[in-house]
Coordinates of C-alpha atoms in Angstrom, one line a residue:
M1 CA 14.4 23.5 -46.6
N2 CA 12.0 25.2 -49.1
K3 CA 12.3 22.2 -51.4
I4 CA 11.4 19.9 -48.5
L5 CA 8.4 22.0 -47.6
F6 CA 7.3 22.0 -51.3
L7 CA 7.5 18.3 -51.5
M8 CA 5.6 17.9 -48.2
S9 CA 2.8 20.1 -49.5
W10 CA 2.0 17.6 -52.2
P11 CA -0.8 15.7 -50.3
F12 CA -2.4 19.1 -49.5
R13 CA -2.5 19.9 -53.2
Q14 CA -3.7 16.5 -54.5
L15 CA -5.7 14.8 -51.7
P16 CA -8.5 15.8 -49.4
L17 CA -7.2 17.9 -46.5
P18 CA -8.4 15.6 -43.7
L19 CA -6.8 12.6 -45.3
S20 CA -3.6 14.5 -46.1
L21 CA -3.4 15.7 -42.5
F22 CA -4.1 12.2 -41.2
L23 CA -1.3 10.7 -43.3
A24 CA 1.2 13.5 -42.5
I25 CA 0.7 13.5 -38.7
N26 CA 0.6 9.8 -38.4
T27 CA 3.7 9.4 -40.5
L28 CA 5.6 11.8 -38.3
T29 CA 4.4 10.1 -35.2
V30 CA 5.3 6.6 -36.4
A31 CA 8.7 7.9 -37.6
G32 CA 9.5 9.3 -34.2
F33 CA 8.5 6.1 -32.4
Y34 CA 10.4 4.0 -35.0
F35 CA 13.6 5.8 -34.3
A36 CA 13.0 5.7 -30.6
Y37 CA 12.3 2.0 -30.8
R38 CA 15.4 1.4 -32.9
N39 CA 17.4 3.3 -30.2
M40 CA 15.8 1.2 -27.5
E41 CA 16.6 -2.0 -29.4
R42 CA 20.3 -1.0 -29.6
T43 CA 20.2 -0.3 -25.9
Y44 CA 18.6 -3.6 -25.2
D45 CA 21.3 -5.4 -27.2
S46 CA 24.0 -3.5 -25.3
F47 CA 22.3 -4.3 -22.0
K48 CA 22.1 -8.0 -23.0
I49 CA 25.8 -8.2 -23.9
R50 CA 26.8 -6.6 -20.6
E51 CA 24.6 -8.9 -18.6
E52 CA 26.2 -11.9 -20.3
E53 CA 29.7 -10.6 -19.6
N54 CA 28.9 -9.9 -16.0
Q55 CA 27.4 -13.4 -15.6
Q56 CA 30.4 -15.1 -17.1
S57 CA 32.7 -12.9 -14.9
L58 CA 30.7 -13.8 -11.8
V59 CA 30.8 -17.6 -12.3
N60 CA 34.5 -17.4 -13.1
R61 CA 35.1 -15.6 -9.9
L62 CA 33.2 -18.2 -7.9
A63 CA 35.2 -21.0 -9.5
H64 CA 38.4 -19.1 -8.6
E65 CA 37.2 -18.8 -5.0
V66 CA 36.8 -22.6 -4.9
D67 CA 40.3 -23.1 -6.1
L68 CA 41.8 -20.6 -3.7
E69 CA 40.0 -22.1 -0.7
M70 CA 40.8 -25.7 -1.6
N71 CA 44.5 -24.9 -2.3
H72 CA 44.7 -23.3 1.1
T73 CA 43.0 -26.3 2.8
F74 CA 45.3 -28.7 1.0
Q75 CA 48.3 -26.7 2.0
V76 CA 47.2 -26.7 5.7
F77 CA 46.8 -30.5 5.4
E78 CA 50.2 -31.0 3.9
N79 CA 51.8 -28.9 6.6
F80 CA 50.1 -30.9 9.3
A81 CA 51.1 -34.2 7.7
S82 CA 54.7 -33.0 7.8
S83 CA 54.5 -32.3 11.5
I84 CA 52.8 -35.7 12.2
S85 CA 55.6 -37.3 10.2
N86 CA 58.2 -35.7 12.4
A87 CA 56.5 -36.9 15.6
L88 CA 56.2 -40.5 14.3
Q89 CA 59.8 -40.5 13.3
L90 CA 61.0 -39.4 16.7
L91 CA 58.5 -41.3 19.0
G92 CA 57.0 -44.2 17.1
F93 CA 53.3 -44.7 16.7
E94 CA 52.3 -45.5 20.3
S95 CA 54.4 -42.9 21.9
A96 CA 53.3 -40.3 19.3
Y97 CA 49.7 -41.3 19.9
R98 CA 50.1 -40.7 23.7
N99 CA 51.9 -37.4 22.9
F100 CA 49.1 -36.3 20.6
T101 CA 46.5 -37.2 23.3
H102 CA 48.5 -35.5 26.1
R103 CA 49.2 -32.3 24.2
G104 CA 45.9 -32.2 22.3
T105 CA 47.7 -31.7 19.0
I106 CA 45.1 -33.2 16.8
T107 CA 42.2 -31.8 18.8
Q108 CA 43.7 -28.3 18.4
F109 CA 44.1 -28.9 14.7
M110 CA 40.5 -29.9 14.4
K111 CA 39.3 -26.8 16.3
R112 CA 41.4 -24.5 14.0
N113 CA 40.0 -26.2 11.0
P114 CA 36.3 -26.8 11.6
N115 CA 35.8 -28.0 8.1
V116 CA 37.8 -31.2 8.9
V117 CA 35.1 -33.8 9.7
S118 CA 37.5 -36.6 10.8
L119 CA 41.3 -37.3 10.9
V120 CA 42.7 -40.9 10.7
I121 CA 46.3 -42.0 11.3
R122 CA 47.1 -45.7 10.4
D123 CA 50.5 -47.3 10.7
I124 CA 51.8 -50.2 8.6
L125 CA 50.7 -52.7 11.3
G126 CA 47.1 -51.6 10.9
R127 CA 46.9 -49.7 14.1
Q128 CA 45.0 -46.5 13.7
Y129 CA 44.0 -43.4 15.6
I130 CA 40.7 -41.7 14.7
E131 CA 39.6 -38.2 15.8
N132 CA 36.1 -37.0 14.8
G133 CA 35.2 -33.3 14.8
Q134 CA 32.0 -31.5 15.9
S135 CA 30.1 -32.5 12.8
D136 CA 27.3 -35.0 12.7
L137 CA 29.4 -36.9 10.2
Q138 CA 31.7 -39.6 11.4
A139 CA 34.7 -41.4 9.9
A140 CA 32.7 -44.7 9.9
D141 CA 30.3 -43.2 7.3
F142 CA 33.1 -43.4 4.8
A143 CA 34.8 -46.7 5.8
D144 CA 35.3 -48.0 2.2
Y145 CA 37.0 -44.8 1.0
L146 CA 39.1 -44.7 4.2
E147 CA 40.4 -48.2 3.4
K148 CA 41.1 -47.2 -0.2
A149 CA 42.9 -44.0 1.0
A150 CA 45.0 -45.9 3.5
A151 CA 46.0 -48.5 0.9
E152 CA 47.0 -45.8 -1.6
S153 CA 49.0 -43.9 1.0
L154 CA 50.8 -47.0 2.4
N155 CA 51.8 -47.7 -1.1
G156 CA 53.5 -44.3 -1.3
H157 CA 50.8 -42.4 -3.2
S158 CA 48.7 -39.4 -2.3
Y159 CA 45.0 -39.9 -2.6
R160 CA 42.1 -37.6 -3.3
S161 CA 38.5 -39.0 -3.4
P162 CA 35.7 -38.0 -5.6
I163 CA 33.0 -35.8 -4.1
L164 CA 31.1 -37.9 -1.5
K165 CA 28.2 -37.6 0.9
A166 CA 27.2 -39.8 3.8
P167 CA 23.8 -41.6 4.0
Q168 CA 21.0 -39.4 5.3
S169 CA 23.2 -36.3 4.8
A170 CA 23.3 -33.6 2.1
T171 CA 26.7 -32.4 3.1
P172 CA 29.4 -33.0 0.4
V173 CA 32.8 -34.1 1.6
V174 CA 36.2 -35.0 0.0
L175 CA 39.0 -37.2 1.4
F176 CA 42.7 -36.3 1.3
S177 CA 45.4 -38.9 2.2
E178 CA 49.1 -38.5 2.4
P179 CA 51.9 -41.1 3.1
V180 CA 54.0 -40.6 6.2
R181 CA 57.7 -41.6 6.0
D182 CA 60.5 -41.8 8.5
S183 CA 63.8 -40.0 8.1
G184 CA 65.1 -42.8 5.9
G185 CA 62.2 -42.5 3.5
T186 CA 60.4 -45.7 4.7
L187 CA 56.6 -45.6 4.8
V188 CA 55.5 -45.8 8.4
A189 CA 51.9 -44.6 8.3
S190 CA 49.1 -42.9 6.4
L191 CA 47.3 -39.7 7.3
T192 CA 43.8 -39.2 6.0
V193 CA 41.4 -36.2 6.6
I194 CA 37.7 -36.0 5.6
I195 CA 36.9 -32.4 4.6
S196 CA 33.4 -31.0 4.7
L197 CA 32.6 -28.8 1.7
K198 CA 29.5 -27.4 3.3
P199 CA 31.3 -24.1 4.5
L200 CA 32.6 -23.6 1.0
V201 CA 29.2 -24.1 -0.5
V202 CA 27.6 -21.7 2.0
D203 CA 30.2 -19.1 1.1
L204 CA 29.6 -19.5 -2.6
L205 CA 25.8 -19.1 -2.0
E206 CA 26.4 -15.9 0.0
F207 CA 28.6 -14.5 -2.8
T208 CA 25.8 -15.1 -5.3
P209 CA 23.9 -11.9 -6.0
P210 CA 20.1 -11.7 -5.5
N211 CA 17.9 -13.1 -8.3
Y212 CA 20.7 -15.4 -9.5
Q213 CA 20.6 -19.1 -8.9
L214 CA 23.8 -21.0 -8.3
F215 CA 24.1 -24.8 -8.8
I216 CA 27.2 -27.0 -8.3
C217 CA 27.6 -30.4 -10.0
D218 CA 30.3 -33.1 -10.1
D219 CA 31.9 -34.2 -13.3
T220 CA 29.1 -36.7 -14.0
G221 CA 26.3 -34.1 -13.7
R222 CA 25.2 -35.1 -10.2
L223 CA 23.9 -32.2 -8.2
I224 CA 26.0 -31.2 -5.2
A225 CA 24.1 -28.1 -4.1
H226 CA 21.5 -25.7 -5.5
S227 CA 20.7 -22.2 -4.2
R228 CA 17.0 -23.0 -4.2
T229 CA 17.3 -25.9 -1.9
A230 CA 20.8 -25.9 -0.3
F231 CA 20.8 -27.7 3.0
R232 CA 17.0 -27.2 3.4
E233 CA 14.5 -29.7 4.6
N234 CA 11.7 -31.0 2.3
A235 CA 13.5 -29.6 -0.8
P236 CA 12.1 -30.5 -4.2
S237 CA 13.7 -33.8 -5.2
I238 CA 14.8 -32.5 -8.6
F239 CA 17.1 -30.0 -6.8
S240 CA 18.2 -32.2 -3.9
P241 CA 21.9 -33.2 -3.7
G242 CA 22.7 -36.3 -5.7
S243 CA 20.0 -35.7 -8.3
D244 CA 20.9 -36.2 -11.9
F245 CA 21.2 -32.7 -13.3
S246 CA 22.9 -33.7 -16.5
N247 CA 19.9 -32.8 -18.6
H248 CA 20.1 -29.2 -17.6
P249 CA 21.3 -27.3 -20.7
V250 CA 24.2 -25.6 -19.0
V251 CA 25.4 -28.8 -17.4
Q252 CA 24.9 -30.8 -20.6
F253 CA 26.9 -28.3 -22.6
H254 CA 29.6 -28.3 -19.9
I255 CA 29.9 -32.1 -20.0
E256 CA 29.9 -32.2 -23.8
T257 CA 32.7 -29.7 -24.0
K258 CA 34.5 -31.2 -21.0
G259 CA 34.6 -27.7 -19.4
R260 CA 37.0 -26.4 -22.1
L261 CA 34.4 -24.0 -23.5
S262 CA 32.1 -21.7 -21.6
Q263 CA 29.4 -19.5 -23.1
V264 CA 26.2 -17.9 -21.9
Q265 CA 23.1 -19.9 -23.1
S266 CA 19.4 -19.1 -23.4
Y267 CA 17.0 -21.9 -22.5
H268 CA 13.7 -22.7 -20.8
S269 CA 13.4 -24.5 -17.4
L270 CA 11.2 -27.4 -16.8
D271 CA 8.4 -25.1 -15.9
Q272 CA 9.0 -23.2 -19.2
Q273 CA 10.5 -20.2 -17.6
P274 CA 13.1 -18.4 -19.8
F275 CA 16.6 -18.4 -18.3
I276 CA 20.1 -17.4 -19.3
G277 CA 23.1 -19.2 -17.7
C278 CA 26.7 -20.2 -18.0
S279 CA 29.3 -22.4 -16.2
A280 CA 32.9 -22.6 -15.0
Q281 CA 35.1 -25.5 -14.0
S282 CA 37.1 -25.7 -10.8
S283 CA 40.7 -26.7 -11.4
F284 CA 41.1 -28.2 -8.0
L285 CA 37.8 -30.1 -7.4
P286 CA 35.8 -32.1 -10.0
W287 CA 33.2 -29.4 -9.8
M288 CA 31.2 -27.5 -12.3
L289 CA 29.7 -24.2 -11.1
G290 CA 26.7 -22.9 -12.9
I291 CA 24.9 -19.6 -12.6
E292 CA 21.6 -18.6 -14.1
I293 CA 18.9 -15.9 -13.9
N294 CA 15.4 -15.7 -15.2
R295 CA 15.6 -13.7 -18.4
D296 CA 12.5 -11.8 -17.6
I297 CA 14.1 -10.6 -14.4
A298 CA 17.4 -9.8 -16.0
F299 CA 15.8 -7.7 -18.7
A300 CA 12.7 -6.6 -16.9
T301 CA 13.3 -2.9 -17.1
V302 CA 13.9 -2.9 -20.9
T303 CA 11.1 -5.4 -21.6
T304 CA 8.6 -3.2 -19.6
M305 CA 9.8 -0.1 -21.5
K306 CA 9.3 -1.8 -24.9
K307 CA 5.8 -2.8 -24.0
S308 CA 5.0 0.7 -22.7
L309 CA 6.4 2.1 -25.9
H310 CA 3.9 0.0 -28.0
K311 CA 1.0 1.2 -25.8
W312 CA 2.1 4.8 -26.2
L313 CA 2.4 4.3 -30.0
I314 CA -1.2 3.1 -30.2
V315 CA -2.5 5.9 -27.9
T316 CA -0.6 8.5 -29.8
L317 CA -1.8 7.2 -33.2
I318 CA -5.4 7.4 -32.1
V319 CA -5.0 10.9 -30.7
S320 CA -3.2 12.1 -33.8
S321 CA -5.9 10.6 -36.1
L322 CA -8.7 12.4 -34.3
V323 CA -6.8 15.6 -34.5
A324 CA -6.2 15.2 -38.2
L325 CA -9.9 14.7 -39.0
F326 CA -10.9 18.0 -37.5
L327 CA -8.0 20.2 -38.6
A328 CA -8.3 21.7 -42.1
H329 CA -6.5 25.0 -42.1
A330 CA -3.5 26.8 -40.6
I331 CA -1.5 23.6 -41.2
R332 CA 1.9 24.5 -42.5
M333 CA 3.7 26.0 -39.4
P334 CA 2.3 23.5 -37.0
L335 CA 3.3 20.6 -39.3
Q336 CA 6.8 22.2 -39.6
Q337 CA 7.1 22.2 -35.8
L338 CA 6.0 18.6 -35.6
L339 CA 8.5 17.7 -38.2
D340 CA 11.3 19.4 -36.3
G341 CA 10.2 17.6 -33.1
S342 CA 10.2 14.3 -35.0
M343 CA 13.7 14.9 -36.3
R344 CA 14.9 15.7 -32.8
V345 CA 13.5 12.4 -31.6
A346 CA 15.2 10.6 -34.5
S347 CA 18.5 12.2 -33.4
Q348 CA 17.9 11.0 -29.9
S349 CA 17.3 14.5 -28.5
F350 CA 14.3 14.5 -26.2
S351 CA 14.8 17.6 -24.1
E352 CA 13.3 20.3 -26.3
P353 CA 9.5 20.3 -26.4
I354 CA 7.4 21.5 -29.3
Q355 CA 6.4 25.2 -28.7
L356 CA 2.9 25.3 -30.1
Q357 CA 0.5 27.6 -28.2
S358 CA -2.8 26.5 -29.5
G359 CA -6.1 25.3 -28.0
N360 CA -7.1 23.3 -31.0
E361 CA -6.4 19.7 -32.1
L362 CA -2.8 20.5 -33.3
G363 CA -2.1 22.0 -29.8
I364 CA -3.3 18.7 -28.3
L365 CA -1.2 16.7 -30.7
A366 CA 1.9 18.8 -29.8
R367 CA 1.3 18.2 -26.1
Q368 CA 0.9 14.5 -26.7
F369 CA 4.1 14.5 -28.7
N370 CA 5.9 16.3 -25.9
K371 CA 4.4 13.8 -23.4
M372 CA 5.8 11.0 -25.6
Q373 CA 9.2 12.7 -25.6
R374 CA 9.2 12.9 -21.8
S375 CA 8.1 9.3 -21.6
I376 CA 10.9 8.2 -23.9
Q377 CA 13.4 10.3 -21.9
L378 CA 12.1 8.7 -18.7
Y379 CA 12.5 5.3 -20.2
L380 CA 16.1 6.1 -21.2
D381 CA 16.8 7.4 -17.7
Q382 CA 15.5 4.1 -16.4
I383 CA 17.8 2.3 -18.7
K384 CA 20.7 4.4 -17.3
E385 CA 19.6 3.6 -13.8
A386 CA 19.5 -0.1 -14.6
A387 CA 23.1 0.2 -16.0
L388 CA 24.1 2.0 -12.8
R389 CA 22.7 -0.8 -10.8
Q390 CA 24.7 -3.2 -12.9
K391 CA 27.7 -1.1 -12.1
E392 CA 26.9 -1.1 -8.4
T393 CA 26.7 -4.9 -8.5
L394 CA 30.1 -5.0 -10.2
L395 CA 31.5 -2.7 -7.5
K396 CA 30.1 -4.9 -4.7
A397 CA 31.9 -7.9 -6.3
I398 CA 35.0 -5.8 -6.6
Y399 CA 34.9 -4.8 -2.9
A400 CA 34.4 -8.5 -2.0
L401 CA 37.4 -9.3 -4.1
V402 CA 39.5 -6.5 -2.5
N403 CA 38.5 -7.8 1.0
A404 CA 39.6 -11.3 -0.1
I405 CA 43.0 -9.9 -1.2
D406 CA 43.6 -7.9 2.0
A407 CA 42.4 -10.8 4.2
K408 CA 45.3 -13.0 2.8
D409 CA 47.7 -10.9 5.0
P410 CA 46.7 -9.4 8.4
Y411 CA 49.3 -6.8 8.0
T412 CA 47.7 -5.4 4.9
K413 CA 44.1 -5.5 6.1
G414 CA 42.3 -2.4 4.8
H415 CA 45.4 -1.4 2.7
S416 CA 43.6 -1.3 -0.6
K417 CA 40.8 0.9 0.7
R418 CA 43.2 3.3 2.4
V419 CA 45.3 3.6 -0.8
S420 CA 42.1 4.4 -2.7
R421 CA 41.2 7.2 -0.3
F422 CA 44.8 8.6 -0.4
A423 CA 44.7 8.5 -4.2
R424 CA 41.4 10.4 -4.2
F425 CA 42.9 13.2 -2.1
I426 CA 45.9 13.4 -4.4
A427 CA 43.8 13.3 -7.6
L428 CA 41.5 16.1 -6.2
E429 CA 44.5 18.2 -5.4
M430 CA 45.7 17.7 -9.0
G431 CA 42.3 18.8 -10.4
Q432 CA 40.8 15.5 -11.3
T433 CA 37.0 15.3 -11.3
G434 CA 34.2 13.1 -12.6
T435 CA 35.0 9.9 -14.4
L436 CA 38.8 10.5 -14.3
L437 CA 38.7 10.8 -10.5
E438 CA 36.5 7.7 -10.2
R439 CA 38.9 5.7 -12.4
T440 CA 41.9 6.8 -10.3
E441 CA 40.1 5.7 -7.1
L442 CA 39.1 2.3 -8.5
S443 CA 42.6 1.7 -9.9
A444 CA 44.1 2.4 -6.5
L445 CA 41.5 0.1 -4.9
L446 CA 42.4 -2.8 -7.2
H447 CA 46.2 -2.1 -7.4
D448 CA 47.1 -5.3 -5.6
I449 CA 44.6 -7.6 -7.3
G450 CA 47.5 -9.5 -8.9
K451 CA 48.6 -10.8 -5.5
I452 CA 45.7 -13.3 -5.8
G453 CA 48.1 -15.2 -8.1
I454 CA 51.1 -15.0 -5.7
D455 CA 51.7 -18.0 -3.4
D456 CA 50.8 -17.4 0.2
N457 CA 54.2 -18.7 1.3
I458 CA 55.7 -15.7 -0.4
L459 CA 52.9 -13.2 0.3
K460 CA 52.8 -13.9 4.1
K461 CA 56.5 -14.5 4.6
P462 CA 57.5 -12.6 7.8
A463 CA 61.1 -12.4 6.9
Q464 CA 62.9 -10.7 4.0
L465 CA 62.2 -12.2 0.6
T466 CA 64.9 -14.0 -1.3
A467 CA 65.9 -12.7 -4.7
E468 CA 63.9 -15.5 -6.4
E469 CA 60.9 -14.8 -4.2
Y470 CA 61.1 -11.1 -4.9
E471 CA 61.1 -11.8 -8.6
V472 CA 57.9 -13.8 -8.2
M473 CA 56.4 -11.0 -6.1
K474 CA 57.3 -8.5 -8.9
T475 CA 54.9 -10.3 -11.3
H476 CA 51.8 -9.2 -9.4
P477 CA 51.3 -6.0 -11.5
E478 CA 51.2 -8.0 -14.7
K479 CA 49.0 -10.6 -13.1
G480 CA 46.6 -7.9 -12.1
F481 CA 46.6 -6.5 -15.6
K482 CA 45.8 -9.8 -17.1
I483 CA 42.9 -10.3 -14.7
L484 CA 41.2 -7.0 -15.3
G485 CA 42.4 -6.2 -18.8
A486 CA 40.1 -8.9 -20.1
I487 CA 37.1 -6.9 -18.8
E488 CA 36.4 -4.1 -21.3
D489 CA 34.7 -1.8 -18.7
L490 CA 37.7 -2.0 -16.4
Q491 CA 40.5 -1.4 -19.0
P492 CA 40.6 2.4 -18.2
I493 CA 41.8 1.6 -14.7
T494 CA 44.6 -0.9 -15.6
D495 CA 47.4 1.6 -15.9
G496 CA 47.4 2.3 -12.2
L497 CA 47.6 -1.4 -11.1
R498 CA 50.1 -2.3 -13.9
Y499 CA 52.6 0.5 -13.5
H500 CA 52.4 1.6 -9.9
H501 CA 55.8 0.0 -9.2
E502 CA 57.5 2.0 -11.9
N503 CA 59.9 4.7 -10.6
W504 CA 60.3 8.3 -11.8
G505 CA 64.0 7.6 -12.3
G506 CA 63.4 4.6 -14.6
D507 CA 64.6 1.8 -12.3
G508 CA 61.1 0.4 -11.5
Y509 CA 59.2 -2.6 -12.9
P510 CA 57.7 -4.2 -14.9
R511 CA 58.9 -2.1 -17.9
G512 CA 61.3 0.4 -16.4
L513 CA 59.4 3.4 -17.6
R514 CA 60.8 6.9 -16.7
G515 CA 59.3 10.2 -15.8
E516 CA 56.0 11.2 -17.6
A517 CA 56.2 8.0 -19.7
I518 CA 54.6 6.5 -16.6
P519 CA 50.8 7.0 -16.8
L520 CA 49.6 9.7 -14.3
Q521 CA 47.1 7.2 -12.8
A522 CA 50.0 4.9 -11.9
R523 CA 52.1 7.8 -10.5
I524 CA 49.3 8.8 -8.2
V525 CA 48.7 5.2 -7.0
A526 CA 52.5 4.7 -6.4
V527 CA 52.6 7.7 -4.0
A528 CA 49.3 6.6 -2.2
D529 CA 50.6 3.0 -1.9
A530 CA 54.0 4.1 -0.5
F531 CA 52.4 6.5 2.0
D532 CA 50.1 3.8 3.4
A533 CA 53.1 1.3 3.5
M534 CA 55.1 3.9 5.5
T535 CA 52.3 4.7 8.0
T536 CA 51.3 1.2 8.9
N537 CA 53.1 -1.5 10.8
R538 CA 54.6 -4.2 8.6
P539 CA 56.7 -7.3 9.5
Y540 CA 59.8 -5.5 8.3
Q541 CA 59.1 -2.0 9.7
M542 CA 57.3 0.0 12.3
A543 CA 54.8 2.6 11.2
M544 CA 56.1 6.2 10.6
S545 CA 54.2 9.3 11.7
W546 CA 52.3 10.9 8.9
E547 CA 54.6 13.9 8.9
D548 CA 57.7 11.8 8.7
A549 CA 56.1 9.8 5.9
I550 CA 55.4 13.1 4.0
N551 CA 59.0 14.2 4.6
R552 CA 60.3 10.8 3.3
L553 CA 58.1 11.1 0.1
N554 CA 59.7 14.5 -0.5
E555 CA 63.2 13.0 -0.1
L556 CA 62.3 10.5 -2.8
S557 CA 60.6 13.2 -5.0
G558 CA 62.2 13.3 -8.5
I559 CA 64.0 10.0 -7.7
R560 CA 61.3 7.5 -7.2
F561 CA 58.1 9.6 -7.3
D562 CA 56.6 12.3 -9.6
P563 CA 57.4 15.7 -7.9
K564 CA 53.9 17.0 -8.9
V565 CA 52.2 14.1 -7.2
V566 CA 54.4 14.4 -4.1
G567 CA 53.6 18.1 -4.0
A568 CA 49.9 17.4 -4.2
I569 CA 49.8 15.0 -1.2
T570 CA 52.1 17.4 0.7
H571 CA 49.8 20.3 0.1
A572 CA 46.7 18.2 1.0
F573 CA 48.4 17.2 4.3
Y574 CA 49.7 20.6 5.4
S575 CA 46.4 22.3 4.4
G576 CA 44.5 20.0 6.7
K577 CA 42.5 18.3 3.9
L578 CA 44.3 15.0 4.4
C579 CA 43.8 14.4 8.1
E580 CA 45.0 11.4 10.1
E581 CA 41.9 11.5 12.4
D582 CA 39.7 10.8 9.3
F583 CA 41.3 7.4 8.7

């Protein structure tokens, strides 16, 4: 330290004191700002990477929602085609038509599926039955494609049209057509439905967070919908459905790579506004979904802080220069204090102010330096708040995803949220707090996310699963791990969803782990999941009382479940912390 002080005294021994002081103080001030600026630059880069990851994750989720919805719609259509086929086989076209009219079969189907614009049945003699829904669109608006669909179906082929829209309407539609055969396999008719994609587009727009713009294009780059103008009157022509959007950088890149490569891009809009955006491809429809946000909005907090830091640097340099011109004595200790403060700023410690009790210029400089520290601390706090808002946005998307999972089966509605709450009580009882507790809750909330990849026929089956179906169902923990394991921020919660079906005795799945080889997070989720399953009505069982469920868990303690975890939920229940009236 003495050597450092000796070297620092060189200007005072060789140069005029005012100039020496000017150089010393301004050097320290600039150094402090430099390290603060470097720290802010690193924070900015980290913030930018996270924003890009979140944007790519968001557009992938939206594309996945499209595939889920359209797969469900197509399955409903195939099931209805099968029932129509049975009626035509038994009754013939005319009798079946009268039966449909008398019983209102098709009318009821249309009411249950409001996205069906029209339904057309045509037999091999050219006779046809047309039922139009409540939409302004009519089957006649798509006569050419109906003819093509009927021709394909009557030749024994399924048919799916490109994305269409009727004249004078912005609503996108798609045609599905299936051949109808009699019991001998002979073609007797074709069944065609016209599906409105407007409800799907509206849902996607509602899922899109504020400040983001969603646009949907077909495989040629033609615009289907844009969040700035979706289904609005007097929309700007460049954003109206049917417009050529292929020159948009995101769309252009998507077309060039044929959707096989997706990356976040930086570009300028037609009005020279800076944007970042990316895309994803629907596997069911010839759709490209793009998402973008104004770069100034996305990084507004950090950009404002950088500009403010520049202003503070200029102000502080001016103040420090004035102080240096008038200070010519008693310099060593104040300078040492300023040096210490600068080193603390360089080490990213902004909480300890400079303790310099003086009414002269050095005292003013010290106060300005402390003010700078507080400003930098405030800016860093704002960055943390911005990161927290990003986290909240991710959590909202997660809750939307959890609701989508639970909505697939009415018997499991609210299951994920209840399991998360039960897991919280258990974790608190076992002494978990802070980040560890939060991870356990989130892991429990998402423990069934892998069921997104399980066929609805298995997931919603009211009867007992076959051995083959059960093997498929057992893949949902690994499917969930693959979904969330790719997201770095969510990797600490994947143990719970991946291993919550492992048993304490070692006969669980997917890896047959035993005892404490099973992560604690998974052991907690397993007990919470089982407790909710026991206390809610399911197709295969009536709900137990909470006390009976606690007794059953204790019977399985040491066999299927961790005794410590079972002990924790038992204590929480009998101590009154875990109370049925609160759920």
